Short mmCIF file of C-alpha atoms and ligand atoms in Angstrom, two decimals:
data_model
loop_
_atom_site.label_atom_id
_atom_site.label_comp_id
_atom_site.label_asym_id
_atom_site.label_seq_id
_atom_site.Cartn_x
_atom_site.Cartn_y
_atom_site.Cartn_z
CA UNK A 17 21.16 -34.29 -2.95
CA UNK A 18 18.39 -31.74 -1.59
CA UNK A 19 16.68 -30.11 -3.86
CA UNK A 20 15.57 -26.37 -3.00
CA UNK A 21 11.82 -26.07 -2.76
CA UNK A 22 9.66 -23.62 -4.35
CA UNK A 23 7.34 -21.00 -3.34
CA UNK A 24 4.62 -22.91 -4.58
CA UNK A 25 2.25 -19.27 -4.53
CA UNK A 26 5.03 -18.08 -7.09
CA UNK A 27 3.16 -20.29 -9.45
CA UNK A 28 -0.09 -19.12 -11.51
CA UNK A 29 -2.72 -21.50 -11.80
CA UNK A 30 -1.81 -22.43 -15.12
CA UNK A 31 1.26 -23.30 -14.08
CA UNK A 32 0.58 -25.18 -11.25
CA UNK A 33 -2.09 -27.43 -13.65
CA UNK A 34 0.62 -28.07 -15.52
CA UNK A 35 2.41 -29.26 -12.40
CA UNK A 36 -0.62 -31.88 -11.87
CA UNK A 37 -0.65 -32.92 -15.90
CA UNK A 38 2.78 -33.52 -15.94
CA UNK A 39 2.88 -35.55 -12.55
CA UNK A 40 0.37 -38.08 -14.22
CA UNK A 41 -2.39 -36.54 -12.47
CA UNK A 42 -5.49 -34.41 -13.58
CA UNK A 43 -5.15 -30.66 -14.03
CA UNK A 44 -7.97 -30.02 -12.22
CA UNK A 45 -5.80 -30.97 -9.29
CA UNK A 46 -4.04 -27.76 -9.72
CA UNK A 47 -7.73 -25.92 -9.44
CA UNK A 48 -7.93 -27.18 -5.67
CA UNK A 49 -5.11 -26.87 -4.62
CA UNK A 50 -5.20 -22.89 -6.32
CA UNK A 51 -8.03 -22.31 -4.23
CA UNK A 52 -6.69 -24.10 -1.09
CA UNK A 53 -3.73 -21.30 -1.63
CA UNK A 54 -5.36 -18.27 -2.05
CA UNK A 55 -8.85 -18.47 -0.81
CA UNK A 56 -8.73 -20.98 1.90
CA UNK A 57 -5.50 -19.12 2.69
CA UNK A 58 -3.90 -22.37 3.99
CA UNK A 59 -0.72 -22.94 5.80
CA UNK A 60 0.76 -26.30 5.03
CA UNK A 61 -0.26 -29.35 2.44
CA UNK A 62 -2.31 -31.03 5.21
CA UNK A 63 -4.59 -28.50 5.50
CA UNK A 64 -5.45 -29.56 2.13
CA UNK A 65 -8.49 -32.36 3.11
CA UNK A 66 -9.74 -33.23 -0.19
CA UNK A 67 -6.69 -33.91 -1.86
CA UNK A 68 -5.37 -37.58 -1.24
CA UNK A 69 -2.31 -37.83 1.32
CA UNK A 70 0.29 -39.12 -1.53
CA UNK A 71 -0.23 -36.21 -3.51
CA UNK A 72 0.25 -33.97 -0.79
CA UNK A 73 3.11 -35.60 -0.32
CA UNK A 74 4.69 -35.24 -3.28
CA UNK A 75 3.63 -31.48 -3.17
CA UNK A 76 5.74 -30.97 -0.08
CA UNK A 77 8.87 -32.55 -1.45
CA UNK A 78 8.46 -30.27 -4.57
CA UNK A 79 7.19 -27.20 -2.47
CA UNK A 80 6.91 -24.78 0.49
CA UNK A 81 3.98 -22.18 1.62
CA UNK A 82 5.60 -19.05 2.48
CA UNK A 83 2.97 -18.20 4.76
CA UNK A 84 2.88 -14.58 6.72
CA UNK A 85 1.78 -14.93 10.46
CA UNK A 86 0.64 -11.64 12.62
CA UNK A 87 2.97 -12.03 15.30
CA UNK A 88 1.41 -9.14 17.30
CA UNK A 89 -1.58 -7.53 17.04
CA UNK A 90 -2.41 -4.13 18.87
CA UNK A 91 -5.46 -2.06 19.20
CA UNK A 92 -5.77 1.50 19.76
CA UNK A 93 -8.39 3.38 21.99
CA UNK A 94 -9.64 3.83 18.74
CA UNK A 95 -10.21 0.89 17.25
CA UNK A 96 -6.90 0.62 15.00
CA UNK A 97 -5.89 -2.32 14.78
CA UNK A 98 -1.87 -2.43 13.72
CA UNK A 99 -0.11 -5.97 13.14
CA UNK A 100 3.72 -6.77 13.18
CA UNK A 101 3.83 -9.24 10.30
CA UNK A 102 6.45 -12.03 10.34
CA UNK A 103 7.61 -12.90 7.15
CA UNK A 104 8.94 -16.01 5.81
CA UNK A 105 13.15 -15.15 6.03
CA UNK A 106 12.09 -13.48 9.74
CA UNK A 107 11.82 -10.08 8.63
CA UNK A 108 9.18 -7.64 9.70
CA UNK A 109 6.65 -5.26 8.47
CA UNK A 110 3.26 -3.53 9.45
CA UNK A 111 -0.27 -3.25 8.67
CA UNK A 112 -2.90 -1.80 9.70
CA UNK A 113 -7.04 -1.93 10.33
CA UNK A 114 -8.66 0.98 10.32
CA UNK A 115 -12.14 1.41 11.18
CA UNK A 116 -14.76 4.15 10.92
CA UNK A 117 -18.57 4.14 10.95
CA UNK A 118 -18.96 2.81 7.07
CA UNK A 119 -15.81 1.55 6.03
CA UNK A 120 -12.92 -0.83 7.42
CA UNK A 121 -9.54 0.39 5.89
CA UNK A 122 -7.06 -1.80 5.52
CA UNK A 123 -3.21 0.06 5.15
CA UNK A 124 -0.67 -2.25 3.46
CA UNK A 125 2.95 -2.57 3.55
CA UNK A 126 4.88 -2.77 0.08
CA UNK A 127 8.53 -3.09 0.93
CA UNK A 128 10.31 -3.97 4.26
CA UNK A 129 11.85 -0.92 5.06
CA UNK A 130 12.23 2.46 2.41
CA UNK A 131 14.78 3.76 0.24
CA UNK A 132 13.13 6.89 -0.29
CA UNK A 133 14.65 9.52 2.70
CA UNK A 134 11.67 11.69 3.77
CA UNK A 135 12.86 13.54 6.50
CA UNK A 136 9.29 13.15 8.41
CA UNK A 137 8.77 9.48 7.81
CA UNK A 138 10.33 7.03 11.00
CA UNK A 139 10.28 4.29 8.02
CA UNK A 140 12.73 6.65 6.08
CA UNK A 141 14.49 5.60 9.18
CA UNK A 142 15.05 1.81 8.38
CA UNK A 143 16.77 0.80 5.25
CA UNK A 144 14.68 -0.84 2.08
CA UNK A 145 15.80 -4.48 2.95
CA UNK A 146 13.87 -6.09 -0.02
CA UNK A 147 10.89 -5.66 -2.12
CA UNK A 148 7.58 -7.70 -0.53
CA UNK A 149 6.45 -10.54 -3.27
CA UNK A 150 2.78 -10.27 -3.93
CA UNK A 151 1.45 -13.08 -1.84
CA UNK A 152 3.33 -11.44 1.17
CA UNK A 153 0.93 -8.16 0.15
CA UNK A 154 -2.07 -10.72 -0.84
CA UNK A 155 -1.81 -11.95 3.00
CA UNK A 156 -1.04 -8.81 4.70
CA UNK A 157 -4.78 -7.93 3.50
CA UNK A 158 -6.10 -11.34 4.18
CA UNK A 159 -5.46 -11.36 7.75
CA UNK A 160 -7.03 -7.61 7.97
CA UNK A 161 -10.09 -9.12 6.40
CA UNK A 162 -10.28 -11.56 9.23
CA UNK A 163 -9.67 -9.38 11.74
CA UNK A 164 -12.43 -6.67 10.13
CA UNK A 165 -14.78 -9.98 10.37
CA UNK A 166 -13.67 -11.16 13.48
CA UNK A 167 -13.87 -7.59 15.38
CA UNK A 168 -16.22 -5.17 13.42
CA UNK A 169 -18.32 -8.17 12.17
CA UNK A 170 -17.40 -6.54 8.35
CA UNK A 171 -15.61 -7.65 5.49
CA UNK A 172 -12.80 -5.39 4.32
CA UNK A 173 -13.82 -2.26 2.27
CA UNK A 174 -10.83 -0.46 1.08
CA UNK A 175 -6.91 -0.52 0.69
CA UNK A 176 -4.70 2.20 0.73
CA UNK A 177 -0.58 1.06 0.22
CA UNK A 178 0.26 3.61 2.43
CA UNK A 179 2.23 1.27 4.56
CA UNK A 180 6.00 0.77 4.70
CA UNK A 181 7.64 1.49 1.41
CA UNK A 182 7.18 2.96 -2.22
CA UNK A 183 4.93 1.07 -3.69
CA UNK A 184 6.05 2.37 -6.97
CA UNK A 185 9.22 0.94 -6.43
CA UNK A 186 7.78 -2.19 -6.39
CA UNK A 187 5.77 -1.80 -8.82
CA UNK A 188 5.32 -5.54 -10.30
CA UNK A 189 4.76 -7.23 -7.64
CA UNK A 190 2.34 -4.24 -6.20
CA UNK A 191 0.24 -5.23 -9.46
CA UNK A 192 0.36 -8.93 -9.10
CA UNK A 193 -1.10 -8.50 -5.82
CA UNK A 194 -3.69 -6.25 -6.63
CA UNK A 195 -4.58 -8.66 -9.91
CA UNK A 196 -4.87 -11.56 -6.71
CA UNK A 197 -7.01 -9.25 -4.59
CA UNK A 198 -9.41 -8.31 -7.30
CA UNK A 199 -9.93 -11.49 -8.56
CA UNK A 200 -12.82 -13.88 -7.75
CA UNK A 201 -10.34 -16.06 -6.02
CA UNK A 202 -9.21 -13.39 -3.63
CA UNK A 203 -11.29 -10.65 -1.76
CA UNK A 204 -12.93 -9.78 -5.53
CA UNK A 205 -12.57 -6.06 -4.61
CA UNK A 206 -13.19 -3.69 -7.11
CA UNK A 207 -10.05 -1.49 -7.74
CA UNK A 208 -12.10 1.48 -7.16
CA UNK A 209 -11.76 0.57 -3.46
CA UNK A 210 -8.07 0.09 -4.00
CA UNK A 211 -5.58 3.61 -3.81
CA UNK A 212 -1.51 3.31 -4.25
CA UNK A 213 0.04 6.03 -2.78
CA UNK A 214 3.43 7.44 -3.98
CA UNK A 215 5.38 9.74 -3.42
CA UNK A 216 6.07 10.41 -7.04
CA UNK A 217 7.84 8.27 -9.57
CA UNK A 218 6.95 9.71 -12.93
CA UNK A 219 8.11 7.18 -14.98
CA UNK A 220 6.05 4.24 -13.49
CA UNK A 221 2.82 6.95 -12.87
CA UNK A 222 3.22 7.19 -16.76
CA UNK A 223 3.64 3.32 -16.68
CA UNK A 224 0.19 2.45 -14.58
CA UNK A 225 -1.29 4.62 -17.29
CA UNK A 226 -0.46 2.94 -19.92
CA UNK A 227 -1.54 -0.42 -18.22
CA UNK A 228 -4.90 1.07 -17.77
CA UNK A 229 -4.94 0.05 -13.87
CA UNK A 230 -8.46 0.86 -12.27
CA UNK A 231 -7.15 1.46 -8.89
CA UNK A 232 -6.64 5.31 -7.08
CA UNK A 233 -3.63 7.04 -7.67
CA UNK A 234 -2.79 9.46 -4.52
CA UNK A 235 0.55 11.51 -4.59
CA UNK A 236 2.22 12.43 -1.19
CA UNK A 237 3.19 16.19 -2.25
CA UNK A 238 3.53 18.01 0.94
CA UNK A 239 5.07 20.81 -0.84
CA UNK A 240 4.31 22.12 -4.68
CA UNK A 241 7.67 24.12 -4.75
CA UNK A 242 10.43 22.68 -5.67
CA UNK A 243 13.19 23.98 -3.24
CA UNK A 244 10.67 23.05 -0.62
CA UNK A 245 9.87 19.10 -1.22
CA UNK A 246 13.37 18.65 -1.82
CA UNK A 247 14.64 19.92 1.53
CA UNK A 248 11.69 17.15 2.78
CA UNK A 249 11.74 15.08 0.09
CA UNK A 250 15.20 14.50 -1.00
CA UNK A 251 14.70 12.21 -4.12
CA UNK A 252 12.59 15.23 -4.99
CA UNK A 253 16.07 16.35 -6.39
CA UNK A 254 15.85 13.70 -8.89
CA UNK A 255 12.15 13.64 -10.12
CA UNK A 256 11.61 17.25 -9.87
CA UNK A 257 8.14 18.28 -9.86
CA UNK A 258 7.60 19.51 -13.57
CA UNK A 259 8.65 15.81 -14.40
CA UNK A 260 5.90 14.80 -11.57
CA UNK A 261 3.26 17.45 -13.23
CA UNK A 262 3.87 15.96 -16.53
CA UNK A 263 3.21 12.28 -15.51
CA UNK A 264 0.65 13.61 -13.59
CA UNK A 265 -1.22 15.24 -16.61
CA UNK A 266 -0.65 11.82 -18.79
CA UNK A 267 -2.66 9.60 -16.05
CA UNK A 268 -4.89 11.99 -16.06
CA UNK A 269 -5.33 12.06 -20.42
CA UNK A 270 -5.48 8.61 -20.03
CA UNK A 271 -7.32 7.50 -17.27
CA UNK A 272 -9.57 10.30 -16.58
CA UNK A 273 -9.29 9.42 -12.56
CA UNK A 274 -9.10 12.01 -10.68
CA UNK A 275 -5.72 12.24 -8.38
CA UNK A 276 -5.75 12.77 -4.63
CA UNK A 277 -2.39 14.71 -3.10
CA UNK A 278 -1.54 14.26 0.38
CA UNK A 279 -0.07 17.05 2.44
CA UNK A 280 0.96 18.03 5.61
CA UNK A 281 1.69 21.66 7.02
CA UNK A 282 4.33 22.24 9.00
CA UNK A 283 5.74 25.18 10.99
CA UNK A 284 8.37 27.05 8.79
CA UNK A 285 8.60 24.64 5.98
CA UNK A 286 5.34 24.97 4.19
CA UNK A 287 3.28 27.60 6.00
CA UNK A 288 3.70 30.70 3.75
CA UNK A 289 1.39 32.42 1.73
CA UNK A 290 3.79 30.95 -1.61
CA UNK A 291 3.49 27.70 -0.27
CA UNK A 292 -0.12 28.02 -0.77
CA UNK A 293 -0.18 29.95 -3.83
CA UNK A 294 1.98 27.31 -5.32
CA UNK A 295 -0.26 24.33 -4.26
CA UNK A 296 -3.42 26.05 -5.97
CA UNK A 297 -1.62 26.42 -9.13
CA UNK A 298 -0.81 22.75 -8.71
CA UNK A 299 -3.82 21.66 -8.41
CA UNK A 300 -4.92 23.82 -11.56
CA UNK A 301 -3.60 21.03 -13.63
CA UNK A 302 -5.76 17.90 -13.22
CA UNK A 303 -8.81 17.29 -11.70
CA UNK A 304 -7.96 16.06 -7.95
CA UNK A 305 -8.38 16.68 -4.36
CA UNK A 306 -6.26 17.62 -1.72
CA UNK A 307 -6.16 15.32 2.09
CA UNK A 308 -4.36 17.72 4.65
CA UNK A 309 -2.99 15.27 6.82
CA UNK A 310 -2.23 15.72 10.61
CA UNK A 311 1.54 15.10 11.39
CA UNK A 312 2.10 12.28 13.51
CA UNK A 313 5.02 13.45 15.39
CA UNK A 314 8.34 11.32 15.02
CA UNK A 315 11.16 11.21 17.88
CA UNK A 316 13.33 14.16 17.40
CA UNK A 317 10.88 17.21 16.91
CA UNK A 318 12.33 18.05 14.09
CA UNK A 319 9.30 19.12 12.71
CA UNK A 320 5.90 20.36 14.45
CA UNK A 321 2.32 20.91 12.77
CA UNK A 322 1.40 24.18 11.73
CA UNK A 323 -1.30 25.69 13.65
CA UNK A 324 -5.13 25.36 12.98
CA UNK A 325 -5.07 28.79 10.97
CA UNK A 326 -2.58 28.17 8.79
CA UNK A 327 -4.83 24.97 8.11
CA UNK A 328 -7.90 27.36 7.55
CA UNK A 329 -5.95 29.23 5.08
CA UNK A 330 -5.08 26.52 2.92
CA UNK A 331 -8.46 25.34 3.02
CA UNK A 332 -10.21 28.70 1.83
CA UNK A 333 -7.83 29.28 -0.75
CA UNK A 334 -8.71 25.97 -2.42
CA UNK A 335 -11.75 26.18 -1.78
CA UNK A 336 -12.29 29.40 -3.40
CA UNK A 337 -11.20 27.59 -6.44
CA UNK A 338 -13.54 25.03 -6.15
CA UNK A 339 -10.73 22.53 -5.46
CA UNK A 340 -11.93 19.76 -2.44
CA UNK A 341 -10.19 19.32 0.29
CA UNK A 342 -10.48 17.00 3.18
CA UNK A 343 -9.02 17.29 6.53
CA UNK A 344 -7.68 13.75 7.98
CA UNK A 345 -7.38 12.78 11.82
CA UNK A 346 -4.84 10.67 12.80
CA UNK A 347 -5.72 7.19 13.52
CA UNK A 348 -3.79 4.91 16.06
CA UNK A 349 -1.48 7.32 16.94
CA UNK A 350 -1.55 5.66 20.49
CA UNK A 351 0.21 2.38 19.04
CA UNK A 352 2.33 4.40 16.62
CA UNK A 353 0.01 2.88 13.95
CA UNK A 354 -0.51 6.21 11.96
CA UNK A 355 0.30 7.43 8.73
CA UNK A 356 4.70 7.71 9.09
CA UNK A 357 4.83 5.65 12.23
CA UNK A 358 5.55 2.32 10.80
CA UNK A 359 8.95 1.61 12.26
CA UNK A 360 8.71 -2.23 13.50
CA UNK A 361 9.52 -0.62 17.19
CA UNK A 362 7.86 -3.68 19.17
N1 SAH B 22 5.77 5.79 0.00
C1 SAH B 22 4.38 6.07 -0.19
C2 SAH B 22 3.46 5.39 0.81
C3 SAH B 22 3.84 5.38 2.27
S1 SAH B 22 3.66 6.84 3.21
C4 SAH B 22 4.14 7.56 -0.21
O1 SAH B 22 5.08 8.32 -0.01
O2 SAH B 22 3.02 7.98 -0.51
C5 SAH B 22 1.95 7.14 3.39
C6 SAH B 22 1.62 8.60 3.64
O3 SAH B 22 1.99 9.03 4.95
C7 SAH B 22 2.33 9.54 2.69
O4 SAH B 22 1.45 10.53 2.23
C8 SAH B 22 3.39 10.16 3.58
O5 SAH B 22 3.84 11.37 3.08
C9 SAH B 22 2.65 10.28 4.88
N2 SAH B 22 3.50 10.46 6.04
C10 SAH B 22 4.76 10.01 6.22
N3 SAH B 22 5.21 10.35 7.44
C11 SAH B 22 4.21 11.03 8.05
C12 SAH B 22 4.05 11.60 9.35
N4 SAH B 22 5.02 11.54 10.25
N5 SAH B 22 2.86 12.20 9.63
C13 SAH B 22 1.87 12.23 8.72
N6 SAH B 22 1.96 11.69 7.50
C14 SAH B 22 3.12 11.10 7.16
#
């Protein structure tokens, strides 16, 4: 009778010294072969040198390594890097490297696919097929890492789960793989290098709060009225933004970290004087800063940026009140690797 294998990363390290006790062997085992997992990042028992050849044996009867592999990389005139990730049932998702003078930004996936609908998004186009598990996040950053070594002669500096998926609707496993990724075992990043991006689940925004998480918080608003962001932002319709304001103002009580809100201006959605008004008052409830975004156009043309003075004018007006605001390039755009891209298209 065959016996179905773990995923022998689904294990903690407690666990898997218990694995070694309880096999007649020492739990220390379970140390090296932790470390051969996550920090040596390897790819099958025999990679394992310094454990003996019956014991690996008996940990591939008992287990498997789901192991990601970049099955394509590509790299943009300006040094974006994006990679198709294979995962371990054949599915697909993206990351990407991104580069600038001081910092190499790596830009995670969280889910293969999207359930949320946003109208501007070509992920919105592919349906949420699963959740990712956290060593499929864990990896997706590992290989950027390599690649920030291997091209910009760098270690990673920052993460931003601004990949495929809501993040927020994967919100355990999202954790586990930041806990991994802080840790002295993974990259030990500090969190502060670390931002989720959502585009607004109040419950679980009230959640991280309560969990004390150390990592960024940025909210992809687009539009602070609610009429607006739901003709955009369909599930809008269901977490309404008083619901997202209050959530909002409890992360904010809690962890005093300031929140960053994402936003892009388009032609005849968000370009009026009330659409403005409205995001100032927005802003007027926690401490936070504002990242207009360029739109990276998706096939249809359903929706165009707004031109550079309508820009201006939401600039001034939060700037008159003090609010900062930070105008983003694209990156990549030339391998569809920017921000609403992500559509597995190779
Ligand atoms: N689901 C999460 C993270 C993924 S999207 C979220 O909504 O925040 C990452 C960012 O890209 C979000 O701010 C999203 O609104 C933005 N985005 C999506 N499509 C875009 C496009 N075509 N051009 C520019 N930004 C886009």
């Amino acid at each position: 009778m065959s016996v179905k294998k773990k995923d022998i990363r689904a294990l903690s390290k407690d666990q898997l010294r218990f694995f070694f006790e309880e096999s007649g062997d020492k739990a220390f085992r379970g140390n090296q072969v932790y470390e051969w997992l996550w920090s040596k990042g390897a790819h099958s028992f025999d990679d394992m040198t310094n454990i003996a050849k019956a014991t690996r044996k008996t940990l591939e009867e008992n287990f498997v390594i789901n192991h990601i592999r970049v099955d394509q990389m590509q790299r943009s005139t300006d040094g974006t890097i994006k990679n198709a990730v294979r995962l371990h049932d054949g599915l697909i998702v993206e990351s990407v490297l991104i580069p600038t003078p001081t910092r190499t930004t790596a830009c995670v996936s969280s889910q293969v696919g999207c359930s949320l609908d946003c109208k501007f998004c070509a992920t919105a186009r592919l349906k949420r097929m699963r959740n990712l598990n956290p060593d499929e996040i864990y990896d997706q950053v590992m290989a950027i890492d390599k690649e920030s070594r291997l091209y910009y002669n760098r270690p990673l500096s920052n993460i931003v789960f601004m990949g495929m998926g809501e993040p927020l609707m994967n919100y355990k496993n999202v954790i586990k793989a930041i806990d991994k990724i802080t840790s002295p075992e993974g990259l030990a990043m500090s969190p502060k290098r670390i931002t989720v991006s959502t585009s607004g689940v109040p419950k679980i925004i009230k959640k991280m709060a309560d969990d004390e998480v150390k990592f960024k918080l940025a909210v992809s608003l687009h539009s602070a009225i609610d009429e607006v962001r739901t003709s955009i932002m369909p599930f809008n319709e269901t977490f309404p933004l008083q619901d997202l304001k209050e959530a909002i103002e409890y992360w904010y009580e809690k962890t005093k970290s300031r929140v960053t809100y994402e936003y892009v201006v388009w032609d005849g959605i968000n370009d009026r004087k009330e659409d403005i008004n409205a995001l100032v008052r927005f802003c007027s409830y926690v401490p936070c800063k504002v990242n207009l975004i360029e739109y990276n156009p998706i096939d249809d043309g359903m929706f165009q940026q707004a031109p550079n003075r309508v820009i201006e004018d939401y600039i001034n007006a939060l700037e008159q009140k003090n609010i900062i605001v930070n105008v983003r390039r694209s990156r990549g755009k030339d391998i569809d690797a920017a921000c609403g891209q992500l559509a597995n298209k190779t």
